[in-house]
mmCIF file of C-alpha atoms in Angstrom:
data_model
loop_
_atom_site.group_PDB
_atom_site.id
_atom_site.type_symbol
_atom_site.label_atom_id
_atom_site.label_comp_id
_atom_site.label_asym_id
_atom_site.label_seq_id
_atom_site.Cartn_x
_atom_site.Cartn_y
_atom_site.Cartn_z
ATOM 1 C CA MET A 1 28.775 6.389 -22.151
ATOM 2 C CA ALA A 2 26.088 6.035 -24.799
ATOM 3 C CA GLU A 3 22.677 7.224 -23.706
ATOM 4 C CA ASN A 4 19.213 6.457 -25.020
ATOM 5 C CA THR A 5 16.984 9.078 -23.440
ATOM 6 C CA LYS A 6 14.011 7.907 -25.510
ATOM 7 C CA ALA A 7 13.785 4.634 -23.611
ATOM 8 C CA GLU A 8 10.872 4.623 -21.176
ATOM 9 C CA PHE A 9 11.029 4.038 -17.457
ATOM 10 C CA GLU A 10 8.603 1.135 -17.867
ATOM 11 C CA ASP A 11 10.680 -2.022 -17.906
ATOM 12 C CA ARG A 12 9.377 -4.241 -15.111
ATOM 13 C CA LEU A 13 12.684 -6.074 -15.128
ATOM 14 C CA LEU A 14 14.276 -2.933 -13.684
ATOM 15 C CA SER A 15 12.658 -3.794 -10.360
ATOM 16 C CA LEU A 16 14.225 -7.232 -10.274
ATOM 17 C CA GLY A 17 17.517 -5.745 -11.398
ATOM 18 C CA LEU A 18 17.428 -3.249 -8.559
ATOM 19 C CA ALA A 19 16.756 -6.051 -6.075
ATOM 20 C CA ARG A 20 19.856 -7.835 -7.380
ATOM 21 C CA VAL A 21 21.907 -4.685 -6.834
ATOM 22 C CA SER A 22 20.718 -4.370 -3.258
ATOM 23 C CA GLU A 23 21.248 -8.079 -2.591
ATOM 24 C CA ALA A 24 24.772 -8.050 -4.017
ATOM 25 C CA ALA A 25 25.788 -5.257 -1.656
ATOM 26 C CA ALA A 26 24.327 -7.142 1.302
ATOM 27 C CA VAL A 27 26.072 -10.396 0.382
ATOM 28 C CA ALA A 28 29.379 -8.552 0.058
ATOM 29 C CA SER A 29 29.003 -6.983 3.503
ATOM 30 C CA ALA A 30 28.026 -10.273 5.181
ATOM 31 C CA SER A 31 31.587 -11.248 6.038
ATOM 32 C CA GLN A 32 32.058 -7.934 7.881
ATOM 33 C CA ILE A 33 29.099 -8.272 10.263
ATOM 34 C CA GLY A 34 30.376 -7.956 13.798
ATOM 35 C CA ARG A 35 34.021 -7.596 12.729
ATOM 36 C CA GLY A 36 34.402 -4.019 13.972
ATOM 37 C CA ASP A 37 35.658 -2.534 10.690
ATOM 38 C CA GLU A 38 33.181 0.031 9.363
ATOM 39 C CA LYS A 39 35.308 1.070 6.392
ATOM 40 C CA ALA A 40 35.830 -2.498 5.187
ATOM 41 C CA ALA A 41 32.103 -3.215 5.472
ATOM 42 C CA ASP A 42 31.179 -0.094 3.515
ATOM 43 C CA GLN A 43 33.814 -0.649 0.819
ATOM 44 C CA ALA A 44 32.692 -4.222 0.238
ATOM 45 C CA ALA A 45 29.102 -3.060 -0.235
ATOM 46 C CA VAL A 46 30.142 -0.175 -2.528
ATOM 47 C CA ASN A 47 32.217 -2.423 -4.789
ATOM 48 C CA ALA A 48 29.437 -4.988 -5.167
ATOM 49 C CA MET A 49 26.690 -2.434 -5.716
ATOM 50 C CA ARG A 50 28.662 -0.628 -8.421
ATOM 51 C CA GLU A 51 29.487 -3.879 -10.213
ATOM 52 C CA GLN A 52 25.826 -4.929 -10.317
ATOM 53 C CA LEU A 53 24.587 -1.471 -11.311
ATOM 54 C CA ASN A 54 26.855 -1.498 -14.328
ATOM 55 C CA LEU A 55 25.145 -4.667 -15.569
ATOM 56 C CA LEU A 56 21.746 -2.947 -15.787
ATOM 57 C CA ASP A 57 20.485 -1.615 -19.112
ATOM 58 C CA ILE A 58 20.116 1.963 -17.885
ATOM 59 C CA ALA A 59 21.771 5.307 -18.495
ATOM 60 C CA GLY A 60 22.047 6.055 -14.805
ATOM 61 C CA THR A 61 23.453 9.025 -12.929
ATOM 62 C CA VAL A 62 24.169 8.823 -9.202
ATOM 63 C CA VAL A 63 22.484 11.841 -7.570
ATOM 64 C CA ILE A 64 22.643 10.556 -3.990
ATOM 65 C CA GLY A 65 25.832 8.602 -3.410
ATOM 66 C CA GLU A 66 28.965 8.172 -1.353
ATOM 67 C CA GLY A 67 29.949 11.831 -1.630
ATOM 68 C CA GLU A 68 31.481 14.304 -4.071
ATOM 69 C CA ARG A 69 33.856 12.988 -6.716
ATOM 70 C CA ASP A 70 36.929 14.133 -4.794
ATOM 71 C CA GLU A 71 35.654 12.416 -1.631
ATOM 72 C CA ALA A 72 34.528 9.056 -3.046
ATOM 73 C CA PRO A 73 36.399 6.947 -5.601
ATOM 74 C CA MET A 74 33.236 5.024 -6.551
ATOM 75 C CA LEU A 75 29.500 5.715 -6.619
ATOM 76 C CA TYR A 76 30.232 9.415 -6.250
ATOM 77 C CA ILE A 77 27.632 12.049 -7.021
ATOM 78 C CA GLY A 78 27.502 12.509 -10.784
ATOM 79 C CA GLU A 79 28.985 9.099 -11.617
ATOM 80 C CA GLU A 80 27.406 7.399 -14.618
ATOM 81 C CA VAL A 81 26.346 3.790 -14.114
ATOM 82 C CA GLY A 82 24.697 1.104 -16.219
ATOM 83 C CA THR A 83 25.275 -0.013 -19.786
ATOM 84 C CA GLY A 84 23.921 3.241 -21.210
ATOM 85 C CA LYS A 85 21.434 1.318 -23.364
ATOM 86 C CA GLY A 86 18.237 1.881 -21.395
ATOM 87 C CA PRO A 87 16.210 4.701 -19.849
ATOM 88 C CA ALA A 88 17.896 7.772 -18.413
ATOM 89 C CA VAL A 89 17.487 7.519 -14.656
ATOM 90 C CA ASP A 90 18.510 9.091 -11.370
ATOM 91 C CA ILE A 91 20.021 6.768 -8.781
ATOM 92 C CA ALA A 92 19.951 7.365 -5.030
ATOM 93 C CA LEU A 93 21.827 4.843 -2.939
ATOM 94 C CA ASP A 94 23.397 3.979 0.352
ATOM 95 C CA PRO A 95 25.387 0.784 -0.197
ATOM 96 C CA LEU A 96 25.390 0.132 3.555
ATOM 97 C CA GLU A 97 22.994 2.203 5.633
ATOM 98 C CA GLY A 98 24.375 1.537 9.072
ATOM 99 C CA THR A 99 28.093 0.820 8.732
ATOM 100 C CA THR A 100 28.454 1.042 12.508
ATOM 101 C CA LEU A 101 25.435 -1.226 12.962
ATOM 102 C CA THR A 102 27.085 -3.780 10.676
ATOM 103 C CA ALA A 103 30.489 -3.552 12.322
ATOM 104 C CA LYS A 104 28.920 -4.008 15.768
ATOM 105 C CA ASP A 105 26.246 -6.524 14.658
ATOM 106 C CA MET A 106 23.434 -4.244 15.828
ATOM 107 C CA PRO A 107 19.864 -4.188 14.398
ATOM 108 C CA ASN A 108 18.549 -2.482 11.244
ATOM 109 C CA ALA A 109 21.581 -2.286 8.935
ATOM 110 C CA LEU A 110 20.341 -2.217 5.334
ATOM 111 C CA THR A 111 21.565 -1.850 1.783
ATOM 112 C CA VAL A 112 19.375 0.749 0.063
ATOM 113 C CA ILE A 113 18.857 1.953 -3.505
ATOM 114 C CA ALA A 114 16.198 3.923 -5.380
ATOM 115 C CA MET A 115 15.746 4.612 -9.096
ATOM 116 C CA ALA A 116 13.577 7.233 -10.802
ATOM 117 C CA PRO A 117 13.370 8.970 -14.205
ATOM 118 C CA ARG A 118 16.185 11.438 -14.889
ATOM 119 C CA GLY A 119 15.732 14.780 -13.140
ATOM 120 C CA THR A 120 13.091 13.686 -10.625
ATOM 121 C CA LEU A 121 15.138 13.084 -7.450
ATOM 122 C CA LEU A 122 16.377 16.056 -5.434
ATOM 123 C CA HIS A 123 20.151 16.434 -5.656
ATOM 124 C CA ALA A 124 20.447 16.837 -1.908
ATOM 125 C CA PRO A 125 23.786 18.239 -0.711
ATOM 126 C CA ASP A 126 25.708 16.444 2.025
ATOM 127 C CA VAL A 127 24.330 18.553 4.863
ATOM 128 C CA TYR A 128 21.858 17.935 7.653
ATOM 129 C CA MET A 129 18.111 17.804 7.100
ATOM 130 C CA ASP A 130 15.450 18.262 9.761
ATOM 131 C CA LYS A 131 12.988 15.435 9.140
ATOM 132 C CA LEU A 132 9.401 14.654 10.030
ATOM 133 C CA ALA A 133 7.574 11.500 8.935
ATOM 134 C CA ILE A 134 4.328 9.680 9.675
ATOM 135 C CA GLY A 135 2.665 6.683 8.091
ATOM 136 C CA PRO A 136 -0.217 6.361 5.619
ATOM 137 C CA GLY A 137 -3.891 7.070 6.222
ATOM 138 C CA PHE A 138 -3.689 10.624 7.553
ATOM 139 C CA LYS A 139 -4.885 13.883 6.021
ATOM 140 C CA PRO A 140 -2.156 16.126 4.555
ATOM 141 C CA GLY A 141 -0.938 18.550 7.166
ATOM 142 C CA THR A 142 -1.786 16.311 10.115
ATOM 143 C CA VAL A 143 1.694 17.189 11.368
ATOM 144 C CA THR A 144 3.834 20.059 10.077
ATOM 145 C CA PHE A 145 7.085 21.878 10.741
ATOM 146 C CA ALA A 146 5.022 24.871 11.893
ATOM 147 C CA MET A 147 4.054 22.802 14.951
ATOM 148 C CA THR A 148 6.278 22.301 17.956
ATOM 149 C CA PRO A 149 7.352 18.688 18.567
ATOM 150 C CA SER A 150 4.819 18.339 21.394
ATOM 151 C CA GLU A 151 2.061 19.760 19.183
ATOM 152 C CA ARG A 152 2.889 17.144 16.538
ATOM 153 C CA ILE A 153 2.494 14.368 19.091
ATOM 154 C CA SER A 154 -0.860 15.767 20.222
ATOM 155 C CA ALA A 155 -2.079 16.213 16.642
ATOM 156 C CA LEU A 156 -1.100 12.694 15.638
ATOM 157 C CA ALA A 157 -2.686 11.221 18.761
ATOM 158 C CA ALA A 158 -5.926 13.081 17.996
ATOM 159 C CA ALA A 159 -5.868 11.850 14.377
ATOM 160 C CA LYS A 160 -5.382 8.270 15.592
ATOM 161 C CA GLY A 161 -7.989 8.639 18.331
ATOM 162 C CA VAL A 162 -5.547 7.660 21.078
ATOM 163 C CA SER A 163 -3.729 9.234 24.007
ATOM 164 C CA THR A 164 -0.314 10.845 23.553
ATOM 165 C CA HIS A 165 0.907 8.048 25.839
ATOM 166 C CA ASP A 166 0.067 5.619 23.025
ATOM 167 C CA ILE A 167 2.365 7.353 20.512
ATOM 168 C CA THR A 168 5.935 6.173 19.918
ATOM 169 C CA CYS A 169 8.421 8.494 18.223
ATOM 170 C CA CYS A 170 11.684 7.363 16.644
ATOM 171 C CA VAL A 171 14.665 9.698 17.139
ATOM 172 C CA LEU A 172 18.381 9.409 16.405
ATOM 173 C CA ASP A 173 20.291 9.229 19.691
ATOM 174 C CA ARG A 174 22.464 12.326 19.336
ATOM 175 C CA PRO A 175 23.447 15.142 21.738
ATOM 176 C CA ARG A 176 21.825 17.652 19.367
ATOM 177 C CA HIS A 177 18.450 16.030 20.077
ATOM 178 C CA GLU A 178 18.524 16.420 23.867
ATOM 179 C CA ASP A 179 15.974 19.266 23.913
ATOM 180 C CA LEU A 180 13.768 17.492 21.358
ATOM 181 C CA ILE A 181 13.774 14.294 23.419
ATOM 182 C CA ALA A 182 12.945 16.184 26.623
ATOM 183 C CA GLU A 183 9.994 17.941 24.977
ATOM 184 C CA LEU A 184 8.678 14.715 23.463
ATOM 185 C CA ARG A 185 8.858 12.944 26.806
ATOM 186 C CA SER A 186 6.904 15.776 28.425
ATOM 187 C CA THR A 187 3.890 14.677 26.345
ATOM 188 C CA GLY A 188 4.006 11.141 27.730
ATOM 189 C CA ALA A 189 4.975 9.715 24.350
ATOM 190 C CA ALA A 190 7.451 6.845 24.189
ATOM 191 C CA ILE A 191 10.722 7.317 22.311
ATOM 192 C CA ARG A 192 12.564 4.670 20.339
ATOM 193 C CA LEU A 193 16.175 5.856 20.226
ATOM 194 C CA ILE A 194 18.318 4.549 17.378
ATOM 195 C CA THR A 195 22.090 4.833 17.134
ATOM 196 C CA ASP A 196 22.251 4.942 13.317
ATOM 197 C CA GLY A 197 20.165 4.234 10.238
ATOM 198 C CA ASP A 198 17.596 6.983 9.888
ATOM 199 C CA VAL A 199 16.348 5.743 6.510
ATOM 200 C CA ALA A 200 15.062 2.695 8.333
ATOM 201 C CA GLY A 201 13.899 4.961 11.158
ATOM 202 C CA ALA A 202 11.604 6.922 8.863
ATOM 203 C CA MET A 203 10.445 3.770 7.063
ATOM 204 C CA HIS A 204 9.277 2.349 10.406
ATOM 205 C CA CYS A 205 6.399 4.854 10.370
ATOM 206 C CA ALA A 206 4.854 3.184 7.333
ATOM 207 C CA GLU A 207 4.184 -0.057 9.230
ATOM 208 C CA PRO A 208 3.368 1.018 12.803
ATOM 209 C CA ASP A 209 1.538 -2.232 13.584
ATOM 210 C CA VAL A 210 4.744 -4.125 12.782
ATOM 211 C CA THR A 211 7.418 -1.761 14.057
ATOM 212 C CA GLY A 212 5.568 0.039 16.864
ATOM 213 C CA ILE A 213 6.738 3.428 15.497
ATOM 214 C CA ASP A 214 4.141 6.153 14.774
ATOM 215 C CA ILE A 215 6.288 9.176 13.930
ATOM 216 C CA TYR A 216 9.883 10.074 13.134
ATOM 217 C CA MET A 217 11.526 13.376 14.095
ATOM 218 C CA GLY A 218 14.976 14.917 14.195
ATOM 219 C CA SER A 219 17.898 15.877 12.002
ATOM 220 C CA GLY A 220 20.094 13.546 9.992
ATOM 221 C CA GLY A 221 21.779 13.444 6.607
ATOM 222 C CA ALA A 222 19.906 15.129 3.765
ATOM 223 C CA PRO A 223 20.838 12.376 1.258
ATOM 224 C CA GLU A 224 19.222 9.814 3.562
ATOM 225 C CA GLY A 225 16.144 12.046 3.611
ATOM 226 C CA VAL A 226 15.692 11.571 -0.137
ATOM 227 C CA LEU A 227 15.993 7.789 0.265
ATOM 228 C CA ALA A 228 13.452 7.824 3.103
ATOM 229 C CA ALA A 229 11.059 9.890 0.983
ATOM 230 C CA ALA A 230 11.431 7.392 -1.875
ATOM 231 C CA ALA A 231 10.549 4.538 0.461
ATOM 232 C CA LEU A 232 7.517 6.323 1.890
ATOM 233 C CA LYS A 233 6.330 7.251 -1.599
ATOM 234 C CA CYS A 234 6.092 3.509 -2.234
ATOM 235 C CA MET A 235 4.831 2.422 1.193
ATOM 236 C CA GLY A 236 2.549 5.365 1.851
ATOM 237 C CA GLY A 237 3.093 8.062 4.427
ATOM 238 C CA GLN A 238 4.041 11.696 4.747
ATOM 239 C CA PHE A 239 7.579 13.062 4.830
ATOM 240 C CA TYR A 240 8.802 16.607 5.309
ATOM 241 C CA GLY A 241 12.375 17.830 5.209
ATOM 242 C CA LYS A 242 14.167 21.127 5.698
ATOM 243 C CA LEU A 243 17.870 21.558 5.036
ATOM 244 C CA VAL A 244 19.974 22.665 8.006
ATOM 245 C CA PHE A 245 23.145 24.664 7.362
ATOM 246 C CA ARG A 246 25.899 25.072 9.936
ATOM 247 C CA ASN A 247 28.197 27.316 7.916
ATOM 248 C CA GLU A 248 28.740 29.058 4.583
ATOM 249 C CA ASP A 249 30.600 26.074 3.147
ATOM 250 C CA GLU A 250 27.479 23.964 3.491
ATOM 251 C CA LYS A 251 25.385 26.657 1.795
ATOM 252 C CA ALA A 252 27.928 26.638 -1.034
ATOM 253 C CA ARG A 253 27.386 22.884 -1.393
ATOM 254 C CA ALA A 254 23.661 23.504 -1.682
ATOM 255 C CA ARG A 255 24.154 26.172 -4.362
ATOM 256 C CA LYS A 256 26.347 23.744 -6.281
ATOM 257 C CA ALA A 257 23.439 21.284 -6.199
ATOM 258 C CA GLY A 258 21.118 23.961 -7.610
ATOM 259 C CA ILE A 259 19.396 24.880 -4.336
ATOM 260 C CA THR A 260 18.813 28.587 -3.721
ATOM 261 C CA ASN A 261 15.901 28.681 -1.238
ATOM 262 C CA PHE A 262 17.569 27.681 2.015
ATOM 263 C CA ASP A 263 14.343 27.886 4.039
ATOM 264 C CA ARG A 264 12.202 25.648 1.868
ATOM 265 C CA VAL A 265 10.241 22.833 3.467
ATOM 266 C CA TYR A 266 10.297 19.867 1.084
ATOM 267 C CA THR A 267 7.404 17.433 0.967
ATOM 268 C CA ARG A 268 7.827 13.786 0.035
ATOM 269 C CA ASP A 269 6.775 14.581 -3.537
ATOM 270 C CA ASP A 270 9.186 17.518 -3.784
ATOM 271 C CA LEU A 271 12.059 15.195 -2.956
ATOM 272 C CA VAL A 272 10.816 12.397 -5.243
ATOM 273 C CA GLN A 273 8.856 13.963 -8.087
ATOM 274 C CA SER A 274 7.903 10.934 -10.174
ATOM 275 C CA ASP A 275 7.591 7.162 -10.217
ATOM 276 C CA VAL A 276 10.284 5.511 -8.133
ATOM 277 C CA ILE A 277 11.523 1.962 -7.575
ATOM 278 C CA PHE A 278 13.023 1.210 -4.181
ATOM 279 C CA ALA A 279 14.903 -1.805 -2.858
ATOM 280 C CA ALA A 280 16.344 -2.495 0.581
ATOM 281 C CA THR A 281 17.993 -5.707 1.777
ATOM 282 C CA GLY A 282 18.470 -6.579 5.420
ATOM 283 C CA VAL A 283 22.058 -6.990 6.595
ATOM 284 C CA THR A 284 21.378 -7.257 10.316
ATOM 285 C CA SER A 285 17.916 -8.159 11.588
ATOM 286 C CA GLY A 286 15.526 -5.381 12.537
ATOM 287 C CA SER A 287 11.887 -4.401 12.698
ATOM 288 C CA LEU A 288 11.583 -4.072 8.910
ATOM 289 C CA LEU A 289 13.704 -6.851 7.482
ATOM 290 C CA ALA A 290 15.374 -10.054 8.543
ATOM 291 C CA GLY A 291 19.139 -9.950 8.568
ATOM 292 C CA ILE A 292 21.458 -12.248 6.647
ATOM 293 C CA LYS A 293 21.140 -15.842 7.820
ATOM 294 C CA ARG A 294 24.052 -18.224 7.487
ATOM 295 C CA GLU A 295 23.978 -21.957 7.016
ATOM 296 C CA PRO A 296 26.730 -24.232 5.714
ATOM 297 C CA GLY A 297 27.416 -23.170 2.128
ATOM 298 C CA PHE A 298 24.536 -20.683 1.869
ATOM 299 C CA LEU A 299 23.351 -17.194 2.766
ATOM 300 C CA THR A 300 19.658 -16.261 2.934
ATOM 301 C CA LEU A 301 18.558 -12.642 2.609
ATOM 302 C CA GLU A 302 15.292 -10.718 2.684
ATOM 303 C CA THR A 303 14.648 -7.774 0.349
ATOM 304 C CA LEU A 304 11.862 -5.215 0.337
ATOM 305 C CA LEU A 305 11.126 -4.300 -3.301
ATOM 306 C CA MET A 306 8.614 -1.542 -4.041
ATOM 307 C CA ARG A 307 7.334 0.715 -6.810
ATOM 308 C CA SER A 308 5.321 3.875 -6.230
ATOM 309 C CA LYS A 309 3.445 3.813 -9.547
ATOM 310 C CA THR A 310 1.813 0.452 -8.881
ATOM 311 C CA GLY A 311 1.859 0.575 -5.086
ATOM 312 C CA SER A 312 3.412 -2.883 -5.139
ATOM 313 C CA VAL A 313 5.371 -4.002 -2.080
ATOM 314 C CA ARG A 314 7.173 -7.323 -2.304
ATOM 315 C CA ARG A 315 9.237 -9.182 0.244
ATOM 316 C CA VAL A 316 11.706 -11.348 -1.610
ATOM 317 C CA THR A 317 13.726 -14.164 -0.025
ATOM 318 C CA TYR A 318 17.041 -14.799 -1.743
ATOM 319 C CA ARG A 319 19.160 -17.865 -1.002
ATOM 320 C CA THR A 320 22.601 -17.986 -2.561
ATOM 321 C CA PRO A 321 25.506 -20.411 -2.321
ATOM 322 C CA VAL A 322 28.754 -19.029 -0.960
ATOM 323 C CA LYS A 323 32.241 -20.429 -0.983
#
């Protein structure tokens, strides 16, 4: 693939192009909503996203994708996408964030993609990441990993000038979070449990007046952590992540990705080091985005399109004819 590394990451049309990529994946997954087939839903989104990406005038490399090359036939980590004629960029994507949510027609399934200049997105290995996120308007260090979960709730409540009973924390509903959930509930805080989709979970913190979520805690996929950090870099908010390793094989994956400090706490700007464009399209309705709406001959979608450099946040409605 030809590559023009001199091209600048300045083309405003890249934002619209990224929205089209996100929308195409959502349209492709529409027929699988509520059909019970997670793999078919994901594959449809992957195929459409890859096809649209390859129409963009970029020299793109997938750094957060569907898995290693031997695990994923398309949109694998290291895959080159685009025409090769534009700026050299990193691509982080989740063609269908919430395959189970889509298959079961449950809230908050999204198609998600982020783009940044080459070498500025963390090549996160496919391991767990302990995550902590709050919205904009707070001093750095308002909450930290050095605090216990209950201390974070108290600190955030104090910063907001409210009781801990007025704080709502979003947590993935997993057995591994039983102790975390028990400690959080001991503070009087409310907990919004989600079954899947922790990119959306972290993004909820950026619009607490809309979503009702003040803070996100718990472990989930490290690749999704990079996508969440990209979103919060655009929307405002703090994000912290620490990789969690269960065995030596997972540490080997991290070394392969160039990570040697296994105890590092990554800030939002460590994970996303430069300007980033982010797009997410609703597949099923949720707190952030409307899901795909059907009417005879048409689909209507809503996309959140953002850029960190300008601070611009757009909600784009897309109506497209379907056969």
